[in-house]
Amino acid sequence: ELRDKEITLHCQNKNEKNMNKKTIITALLAFVTMAGQAQVKCHVEGTLETDAWGDEIIICEAGTDLRVVDEPRFHVKAKDGRFTYDIETDFPRLYEVFFLKQYETGRWFAGKFIAENCSVNVTMYEDKRVRIVTGGEEGRKHAVKDSIEDVRFWNPVEEIDNKLENPDRRAEYYKADFISTITKVRSLNVDSLPEAYVDSVRQVVNHYMRNENEQFTAQGLQLKQQRDSITSGICPFRIAFAEEQPMLWTLYDVLDAIQELKHADNYVNFDKSQYEPYLTLYHDKLINYYPDHPVHDKISTAETAYRLHPGKPYIDYTVRNNDGQLVPISNLTKGKVALIDLWASWCGPCRSHSIAMIPIYEKYKDKGFTVIAIARERNRQAMENAAKKDGYPWQSLLELNDENGVWRKNGAGNAGGAMYLIDRDGTILSTSTDAEELEPLVKKALNIE
């Protein structure tokens, strides 16, 4: 009797499997089709409260550098002070919205929002930050955080800033020598001045930035210290909030924090304590939040780049050679003392640093030294024109539209460039861009007395 039941059940299961075979195949085909479609659809509606910046709006994923990657889909035209925009993407992602003309001035107020399955309302002003109202869950959590942060921190800070920036009371808060120096600096046309002079001016400004007692009067210093006391609480608040309310936006904050830490040496009085806790927060609490989201790969890449210091091994990545083939950078540096020169036609300081390396290259190129230049561009012609004008004796590879993520992998972010001096065994010798600092290191690596 048990054997008969087993045979009956076996036949039933077999018939059911045969009957469902077409259904399963159909479902699998449907899943494959859906996998190629956008999973997130976000509708944006915007209002312009000013016509001072024209009617052209940029909406793009956060971190996009328009100098390198610019697509027609980023550009939105407002009509009668209103615009709409639809985003379709694979994951909820962080987006930015700003005026194109304002961006072109170098100082712009960008609004940010998570593009998720929801509607987003944007209001844009002439001289203050963009107002964003979103119906998405991620956006709502961030709005709660922002509202608390404004009351606790930014509103009191704004009151202090208004006092310090009041032109009628400047002499009350700042010393006369500092006011005189800053007034002169602001009147300079930096682009028309010799680099040595600009550097000397920068050193004076940095001196004041490092020595607050020489900037402020006693009353001004008291206000500045009150401000610092308030802002020192922002990072702990954000970390505590993220621990209680994990959100996608914080993953982007982690990415930004790593990039800021990477460039800490470029700032005066940089406070790492405002950024380092994000690394602990990420690994303790957030590493499994949205585990398949692409931002995790970006964070991992940024952490690797953050550790690119002298004495550490340089990373490997692919670049496109002049034959159009993708090759590992290690193939190009193998057996050489190599300077990786990340530059761009639109980056004046990068080009100055590259030009300064020409005599060093000519002096040591036959002794085992090479320069591997990689230009971050939107088109080849811009690179070729700049290289010809500057007279580079080496060939430059092209990183077109960030296709290989070379800047991100080197931790350069949206900066114009960077330099890495690499020993024959792949060890980083220096990350300086100063030719005078680099030449002795090149000679030492080449065993030249």
PDB file of C-alpha atoms in Angstrom, residues 46-268:
ATOM      1  CA  GLY A  46      10.747  72.131 -10.255  1.00  0.00           C
ATOM      2  CA  THR A  47      10.039  75.827  -9.760  1.00  0.00           C
ATOM      3  CA  LEU A  48      12.452  78.721 -10.376  1.00  0.00           C
ATOM      4  CA  GLU A  49      12.106  81.563  -7.902  1.00  0.00           C
ATOM      5  CA  THR A  50      14.583  83.629  -9.943  1.00  0.00           C
ATOM      6  CA  ASP A  51      15.482  84.304 -13.554  1.00  0.00           C
ATOM      7  CA  ALA A  52      18.923  85.647 -12.640  1.00  0.00           C
ATOM      8  CA  TRP A  53      20.588  82.393 -13.724  1.00  0.00           C
ATOM      9  CA  GLY A  54      18.620  81.714 -16.869  1.00  0.00           C
ATOM     10  CA  ASP A  55      16.339  78.768 -17.543  1.00  0.00           C
ATOM     11  CA  GLU A  56      18.777  75.897 -18.059  1.00  0.00           C
ATOM     12  CA  ILE A  57      19.001  73.365 -15.231  1.00  0.00           C
ATOM     13  CA  ILE A  58      21.413  70.460 -14.756  1.00  0.00           C
ATOM     14  CA  ILE A  59      20.157  67.218 -13.184  1.00  0.00           C
ATOM     15  CA  CYS A  60      22.746  64.463 -12.939  1.00  0.00           C
ATOM     16  CA  GLU A  61      24.052  61.786 -10.604  1.00  0.00           C
ATOM     17  CA  ALA A  62      26.057  63.246  -7.707  1.00  0.00           C
ATOM     18  CA  GLY A  63      29.785  63.263  -8.377  1.00  0.00           C
ATOM     19  CA  THR A  64      29.437  63.845 -12.122  1.00  0.00           C
ATOM     20  CA  ASP A  65      32.077  66.254 -13.432  1.00  0.00           C
ATOM     21  CA  LEU A  66      30.639  68.186 -16.383  1.00  0.00           C
ATOM     22  CA  ARG A  67      34.153  69.091 -17.529  1.00  0.00           C
ATOM     23  CA  VAL A  68      34.624  65.426 -18.384  1.00  0.00           C
ATOM     24  CA  VAL A  69      31.199  63.804 -18.688  1.00  0.00           C
ATOM     25  CA  ASP A  70      28.374  65.919 -20.109  1.00  0.00           C
ATOM     26  CA  GLU A  71      25.339  64.454 -21.815  1.00  0.00           C
ATOM     27  CA  PRO A  72      22.255  66.082 -23.356  1.00  0.00           C
ATOM     28  CA  ARG A  73      20.046  64.216 -20.875  1.00  0.00           C
ATOM     29  CA  PHE A  74      21.580  66.234 -18.012  1.00  0.00           C
ATOM     30  CA  HIS A  75      20.244  69.513 -19.453  1.00  0.00           C
ATOM     31  CA  VAL A  76      16.695  70.578 -18.636  1.00  0.00           C
ATOM     32  CA  LYS A  77      14.991  73.734 -19.921  1.00  0.00           C
ATOM     33  CA  ALA A  78      12.487  75.499 -17.694  1.00  0.00           C
ATOM     34  CA  LYS A  79       9.425  77.108 -19.257  1.00  0.00           C
ATOM     35  CA  ASP A  80       7.623  79.945 -17.506  1.00  0.00           C
ATOM     36  CA  GLY A  81       9.665  79.219 -14.404  1.00  0.00           C
ATOM     37  CA  ARG A  82       8.819  75.524 -14.191  1.00  0.00           C
ATOM     38  CA  PHE A  83      10.409  72.262 -15.307  1.00  0.00           C
ATOM     39  CA  THR A  84       9.832  68.522 -15.082  1.00  0.00           C
ATOM     40  CA  TYR A  85      12.242  65.629 -15.371  1.00  0.00           C
ATOM     41  CA  ASP A  86      11.953  61.837 -15.156  1.00  0.00           C
ATOM     42  CA  ILE A  87      14.734  59.609 -13.881  1.00  0.00           C
ATOM     43  CA  GLU A  88      14.882  55.889 -14.588  1.00  0.00           C
ATOM     44  CA  THR A  89      17.684  53.958 -12.951  1.00  0.00           C
ATOM     45  CA  ASP A  90      18.598  50.525 -11.630  1.00  0.00           C
ATOM     46  CA  PHE A  91      19.043  51.493  -7.950  1.00  0.00           C
ATOM     47  CA  PRO A  92      18.020  54.491  -5.859  1.00  0.00           C
ATOM     48  CA  ARG A  93      20.894  56.913  -6.400  1.00  0.00           C
ATOM     49  CA  LEU A  94      21.957  60.353  -5.179  1.00  0.00           C
ATOM     50  CA  TYR A  95      21.289  63.129  -7.712  1.00  0.00           C
ATOM     51  CA  GLU A  96      22.142  66.825  -7.913  1.00  0.00           C
ATOM     52  CA  VAL A  97      20.214  69.752  -9.406  1.00  0.00           C
ATOM     53  CA  PHE A  98      21.658  73.225 -10.107  1.00  0.00           C
ATOM     54  CA  PHE A  99      21.657  76.152 -12.543  1.00  0.00           C
ATOM     55  CA  LEU A 100      24.079  75.686 -15.458  1.00  0.00           C
ATOM     56  CA  LYS A 101      25.080  79.367 -15.535  1.00  0.00           C
ATOM     57  CA  GLN A 102      25.674  79.361 -11.805  1.00  0.00           C
ATOM     58  CA  TYR A 103      27.861  76.256 -12.135  1.00  0.00           C
ATOM     59  CA  GLU A 104      29.932  77.991 -14.817  1.00  0.00           C
ATOM     60  CA  THR A 105      30.847  80.751 -12.354  1.00  0.00           C
ATOM     61  CA  GLY A 106      32.533  78.169 -10.099  1.00  0.00           C
ATOM     62  CA  ARG A 107      30.216  78.878  -7.146  1.00  0.00           C
ATOM     63  CA  TRP A 108      26.831  77.242  -7.223  1.00  0.00           C
ATOM     64  CA  PHE A 109      24.073  76.089  -4.886  1.00  0.00           C
ATOM     65  CA  ALA A 110      23.316  72.451  -5.683  1.00  0.00           C
ATOM     66  CA  GLY A 111      20.335  70.602  -4.282  1.00  0.00           C
ATOM     67  CA  LYS A 112      20.634  66.865  -3.664  1.00  0.00           C
ATOM     68  CA  PHE A 113      18.028  64.127  -3.454  1.00  0.00           C
ATOM     69  CA  ILE A 114      17.787  60.357  -3.572  1.00  0.00           C
ATOM     70  CA  ALA A 115      16.096  59.307  -6.816  1.00  0.00           C
ATOM     71  CA  GLU A 116      13.723  56.580  -5.640  1.00  0.00           C
ATOM     72  CA  ASN A 117      10.213  55.485  -6.589  1.00  0.00           C
ATOM     73  CA  CYS A 118       8.552  58.770  -5.722  1.00  0.00           C
ATOM     74  CA  SER A 119       7.953  62.351  -6.769  1.00  0.00           C
ATOM     75  CA  VAL A 120      10.423  65.109  -5.896  1.00  0.00           C
ATOM     76  CA  ASN A 121       9.619  68.826  -5.707  1.00  0.00           C
ATOM     77  CA  VAL A 122      12.473  71.281  -6.284  1.00  0.00           C
ATOM     78  CA  THR A 123      12.511  75.037  -5.630  1.00  0.00           C
ATOM     79  CA  MET A 124      15.535  77.001  -6.872  1.00  0.00           C
ATOM     80  CA  TYR A 125      16.635  80.425  -5.655  1.00  0.00           C
ATOM     81  CA  GLU A 126      19.143  83.076  -6.674  1.00  0.00           C
ATOM     82  CA  ASP A 127      21.569  83.006  -3.757  1.00  0.00           C
ATOM     83  CA  LYS A 128      20.637  80.252  -1.340  1.00  0.00           C
ATOM     84  CA  ARG A 129      20.475  76.489  -1.291  1.00  0.00           C
ATOM     85  CA  VAL A 130      17.902  74.586  -3.296  1.00  0.00           C
ATOM     86  CA  ARG A 131      14.839  73.382  -1.409  1.00  0.00           C
ATOM     87  CA  ILE A 132      13.955  69.714  -1.926  1.00  0.00           C
ATOM     88  CA  VAL A 133      10.757  67.960  -0.823  1.00  0.00           C
ATOM     89  CA  THR A 134      10.561  64.252  -1.576  1.00  0.00           C
ATOM     90  CA  GLY A 135       7.913  61.615  -1.080  1.00  0.00           C
ATOM     91  CA  GLY A 136      10.403  58.744  -0.862  1.00  0.00           C
ATOM     92  CA  GLU A 137      11.258  56.886   2.330  1.00  0.00           C
ATOM     93  CA  GLU A 138      15.009  57.540   2.025  1.00  0.00           C
ATOM     94  CA  GLY A 139      14.341  61.196   1.343  1.00  0.00           C
ATOM     95  CA  ARG A 140      12.012  61.539   4.322  1.00  0.00           C
ATOM     96  CA  LYS A 141      14.569  60.077   6.713  1.00  0.00           C
ATOM     97  CA  HIS A 142      17.156  62.536   5.464  1.00  0.00           C
ATOM     98  CA  ALA A 143      14.697  65.436   5.791  1.00  0.00           C
ATOM     99  CA  VAL A 144      14.120  64.565   9.462  1.00  0.00           C
ATOM    100  CA  LYS A 145      17.867  64.533  10.054  1.00  0.00           C
ATOM    101  CA  ASP A 146      18.263  67.888   8.272  1.00  0.00           C
ATOM    102  CA  SER A 147      15.498  69.588  10.231  1.00  0.00           C
ATOM    103  CA  ILE A 148      17.027  68.566  13.577  1.00  0.00           C
ATOM    104  CA  GLU A 149      20.495  69.556  12.377  1.00  0.00           C
ATOM    105  CA  ASP A 150      19.298  73.006  11.295  1.00  0.00           C
ATOM    106  CA  VAL A 151      17.793  73.778  14.679  1.00  0.00           C
ATOM    107  CA  ARG A 152      20.706  72.455  16.726  1.00  0.00           C
ATOM    108  CA  PHE A 153      23.614  73.611  14.623  1.00  0.00           C
ATOM    109  CA  TRP A 154      23.144  75.593  11.431  1.00  0.00           C
ATOM    110  CA  ASN A 155      20.752  78.248  12.678  1.00  0.00           C
ATOM    111  CA  PRO A 156      23.097  79.236  15.566  1.00  0.00           C
ATOM    112  CA  VAL A 157      26.075  79.101  13.195  1.00  0.00           C
ATOM    113  CA  GLU A 158      24.305  81.385  10.729  1.00  0.00           C
ATOM    114  CA  GLU A 159      23.724  83.953  13.469  1.00  0.00           C
ATOM    115  CA  ILE A 160      27.459  84.004  14.260  1.00  0.00           C
ATOM    116  CA  ASP A 161      28.429  84.146  10.573  1.00  0.00           C
ATOM    117  CA  ASN A 162      26.124  87.093  10.010  1.00  0.00           C
ATOM    118  CA  LYS A 163      27.949  88.968  12.759  1.00  0.00           C
ATOM    119  CA  LEU A 164      31.423  88.076  11.495  1.00  0.00           C
ATOM    120  CA  GLU A 165      30.531  88.946   7.891  1.00  0.00           C
ATOM    121  CA  ASN A 166      28.847  92.253   8.682  1.00  0.00           C
ATOM    122  CA  PRO A 167      30.991  94.809   6.791  1.00  0.00           C
ATOM    123  CA  ASP A 168      30.036  97.568   9.224  1.00  0.00           C
ATOM    124  CA  ARG A 169      31.525  95.626  12.150  1.00  0.00           C
ATOM    125  CA  ARG A 170      34.538  94.063  10.425  1.00  0.00           C
ATOM    126  CA  ALA A 171      37.067  96.148  12.380  1.00  0.00           C
ATOM    127  CA  GLU A 172      35.409  94.992  15.579  1.00  0.00           C
ATOM    128  CA  TYR A 173      36.124  91.331  14.856  1.00  0.00           C
ATOM    129  CA  TYR A 174      39.233  91.297  12.627  1.00  0.00           C
ATOM    130  CA  LYS A 175      42.664  92.862  13.033  1.00  0.00           C
ATOM    131  CA  ALA A 176      43.627  95.680  10.683  1.00  0.00           C
ATOM    132  CA  ASP A 177      46.624  93.858   9.112  1.00  0.00           C
ATOM    133  CA  PHE A 178      44.464  90.852   8.288  1.00  0.00           C
ATOM    134  CA  ILE A 179      41.728  93.015   6.717  1.00  0.00           C
ATOM    135  CA  SER A 180      44.330  94.836   4.619  1.00  0.00           C
ATOM    136  CA  THR A 181      45.950  91.592   3.412  1.00  0.00           C
ATOM    137  CA  ILE A 182      42.677  89.885   2.490  1.00  0.00           C
ATOM    138  CA  THR A 183      41.444  93.013   0.684  1.00  0.00           C
ATOM    139  CA  LYS A 184      44.590  93.027  -1.464  1.00  0.00           C
ATOM    140  CA  VAL A 185      44.369  89.284  -2.173  1.00  0.00           C
ATOM    141  CA  ARG A 186      40.771  89.535  -3.320  1.00  0.00           C
ATOM    142  CA  SER A 187      41.683  92.280  -5.778  1.00  0.00           C
ATOM    143  CA  LEU A 188      44.358  90.181  -7.496  1.00  0.00           C
ATOM    144  CA  ASN A 189      43.805  88.586 -10.886  1.00  0.00           C
ATOM    145  CA  VAL A 190      45.487  85.283 -10.069  1.00  0.00           C
ATOM    146  CA  ASP A 191      45.379  83.970 -13.661  1.00  0.00           C
ATOM    147  CA  SER A 192      47.549  86.834 -14.904  1.00  0.00           C
ATOM    148  CA  LEU A 193      50.224  86.600 -12.204  1.00  0.00           C
ATOM    149  CA  PRO A 194      53.430  84.507 -12.137  1.00  0.00           C
ATOM    150  CA  GLU A 195      52.991  81.242 -10.251  1.00  0.00           C
ATOM    151  CA  ALA A 196      55.819  82.121  -7.844  1.00  0.00           C
ATOM    152  CA  TYR A 197      54.009  85.301  -6.822  1.00  0.00           C
ATOM    153  CA  VAL A 198      50.714  83.470  -6.420  1.00  0.00           C
ATOM    154  CA  ASP A 199      52.480  80.905  -4.215  1.00  0.00           C
ATOM    155  CA  SER A 200      53.902  83.666  -2.017  1.00  0.00           C
ATOM    156  CA  VAL A 201      50.437  85.179  -1.606  1.00  0.00           C
ATOM    157  CA  ARG A 202      49.033  81.756  -0.786  1.00  0.00           C
ATOM    158  CA  GLN A 203      51.664  81.288   1.911  1.00  0.00           C
ATOM    159  CA  VAL A 204      50.666  84.570   3.544  1.00  0.00           C
ATOM    160  CA  VAL A 205      46.989  83.585   3.521  1.00  0.00           C
ATOM    161  CA  ASN A 206      47.818  80.131   4.894  1.00  0.00           C
ATOM    162  CA  HIS A 207      49.829  81.748   7.673  1.00  0.00           C
ATOM    163  CA  TYR A 208      46.759  83.682   8.759  1.00  0.00           C
ATOM    164  CA  MET A 209      44.569  80.574   8.467  1.00  0.00           C
ATOM    165  CA  ARG A 210      46.922  78.666  10.769  1.00  0.00           C
ATOM    166  CA  ASN A 211      47.181  81.481  13.288  1.00  0.00           C
ATOM    167  CA  GLU A 212      43.728  82.592  14.365  1.00  0.00           C
ATOM    168  CA  ASN A 213      45.169  84.994  16.945  1.00  0.00           C
ATOM    169  CA  GLU A 214      46.570  87.048  14.069  1.00  0.00           C
ATOM    170  CA  GLN A 215      43.220  87.127  12.271  1.00  0.00           C
ATOM    171  CA  PHE A 216      40.763  88.028  14.999  1.00  0.00           C
ATOM    172  CA  THR A 217      40.410  90.595  17.694  1.00  0.00           C
ATOM    173  CA  ALA A 218      39.573  89.209  21.143  1.00  0.00           C
ATOM    174  CA  GLN A 219      35.862  89.675  20.443  1.00  0.00           C
ATOM    175  CA  GLY A 220      36.121  88.092  17.010  1.00  0.00           C
ATOM    176  CA  LEU A 221      38.085  85.143  18.366  1.00  0.00           C
ATOM    177  CA  GLN A 222      35.408  84.553  20.986  1.00  0.00           C
ATOM    178  CA  LEU A 223      32.730  84.368  18.271  1.00  0.00           C
ATOM    179  CA  LYS A 224      34.904  82.061  16.153  1.00  0.00           C
ATOM    180  CA  GLN A 225      35.434  79.722  19.099  1.00  0.00           C
ATOM    181  CA  GLN A 226      31.682  79.664  19.773  1.00  0.00           C
ATOM    182  CA  ARG A 227      31.131  78.703  16.152  1.00  0.00           C
ATOM    183  CA  ASP A 228      33.760  75.947  16.311  1.00  0.00           C
ATOM    184  CA  SER A 229      32.181  74.579  19.482  1.00  0.00           C
ATOM    185  CA  ILE A 230      28.814  74.314  17.752  1.00  0.00           C
ATOM    186  CA  THR A 231      30.103  72.757  14.516  1.00  0.00           C
ATOM    187  CA  SER A 232      32.183  70.190  16.423  1.00  0.00           C
ATOM    188  CA  GLY A 233      28.916  68.527  17.400  1.00  0.00           C
ATOM    189  CA  ILE A 234      27.669  68.015  13.848  1.00  0.00           C
ATOM    190  CA  CYS A 235      29.647  64.868  13.056  1.00  0.00           C
ATOM    191  CA  PRO A 236      28.753  63.050  16.333  1.00  0.00           C
ATOM    192  CA  PHE A 237      25.089  63.933  15.747  1.00  0.00           C
ATOM    193  CA  ARG A 238      25.149  62.582  12.179  1.00  0.00           C
ATOM    194  CA  ILE A 239      26.898  59.376  13.234  1.00  0.00           C
ATOM    195  CA  ALA A 240      24.441  58.777  16.084  1.00  0.00           C
ATOM    196  CA  PHE A 241      21.470  59.470  13.807  1.00  0.00           C
ATOM    197  CA  ALA A 242      22.773  57.058  11.157  1.00  0.00           C
ATOM    198  CA  GLU A 243      23.248  54.334  13.765  1.00  0.00           C
ATOM    199  CA  GLU A 244      19.592  54.675  14.766  1.00  0.00           C
ATOM    200  CA  GLN A 245      18.238  55.398  11.271  1.00  0.00           C
ATOM    201  CA  PRO A 246      20.409  53.746   8.581  1.00  0.00           C
ATOM    202  CA  MET A 247      19.830  55.381   5.224  1.00  0.00           C
ATOM    203  CA  LEU A 248      21.263  55.278   1.727  1.00  0.00           C
ATOM    204  CA  TRP A 249      22.320  58.927   1.894  1.00  0.00           C
ATOM    205  CA  THR A 250      24.811  58.105   4.657  1.00  0.00           C
ATOM    206  CA  LEU A 251      26.615  55.689   2.344  1.00  0.00           C
ATOM    207  CA  TYR A 252      27.290  58.641   0.068  1.00  0.00           C
ATOM    208  CA  ASP A 253      28.428  60.625   3.125  1.00  0.00           C
ATOM    209  CA  VAL A 254      30.928  57.834   3.849  1.00  0.00           C
ATOM    210  CA  LEU A 255      32.231  58.101   0.291  1.00  0.00           C
ATOM    211  CA  ASP A 256      32.588  61.881   0.604  1.00  0.00           C
ATOM    212  CA  ALA A 257      34.351  61.521   3.954  1.00  0.00           C
ATOM    213  CA  ILE A 258      36.979  59.187   2.499  1.00  0.00           C
ATOM    214  CA  GLN A 259      37.605  61.569  -0.385  1.00  0.00           C
ATOM    215  CA  GLU A 260      38.005  64.493   2.022  1.00  0.00           C
ATOM    216  CA  LEU A 261      40.488  62.499   4.109  1.00  0.00           C
ATOM    217  CA  LYS A 262      42.451  61.643   0.974  1.00  0.00           C
ATOM    218  CA  HIS A 263      42.998  65.346   0.309  1.00  0.00           C
ATOM    219  CA  ALA A 264      43.465  66.425   3.941  1.00  0.00           C
ATOM    220  CA  ASP A 265      47.000  67.689   3.270  1.00  0.00           C
ATOM    221  CA  ASN A 266      45.612  70.255   0.829  1.00  0.00           C
ATOM    222  CA  TYR A 267      43.733  72.098   3.571  1.00  0.00           C
ATOM    223  CA  VAL A 268      44.850  74.330   6.410  1.00  0.00           C
TER     224      VAL A 268
END
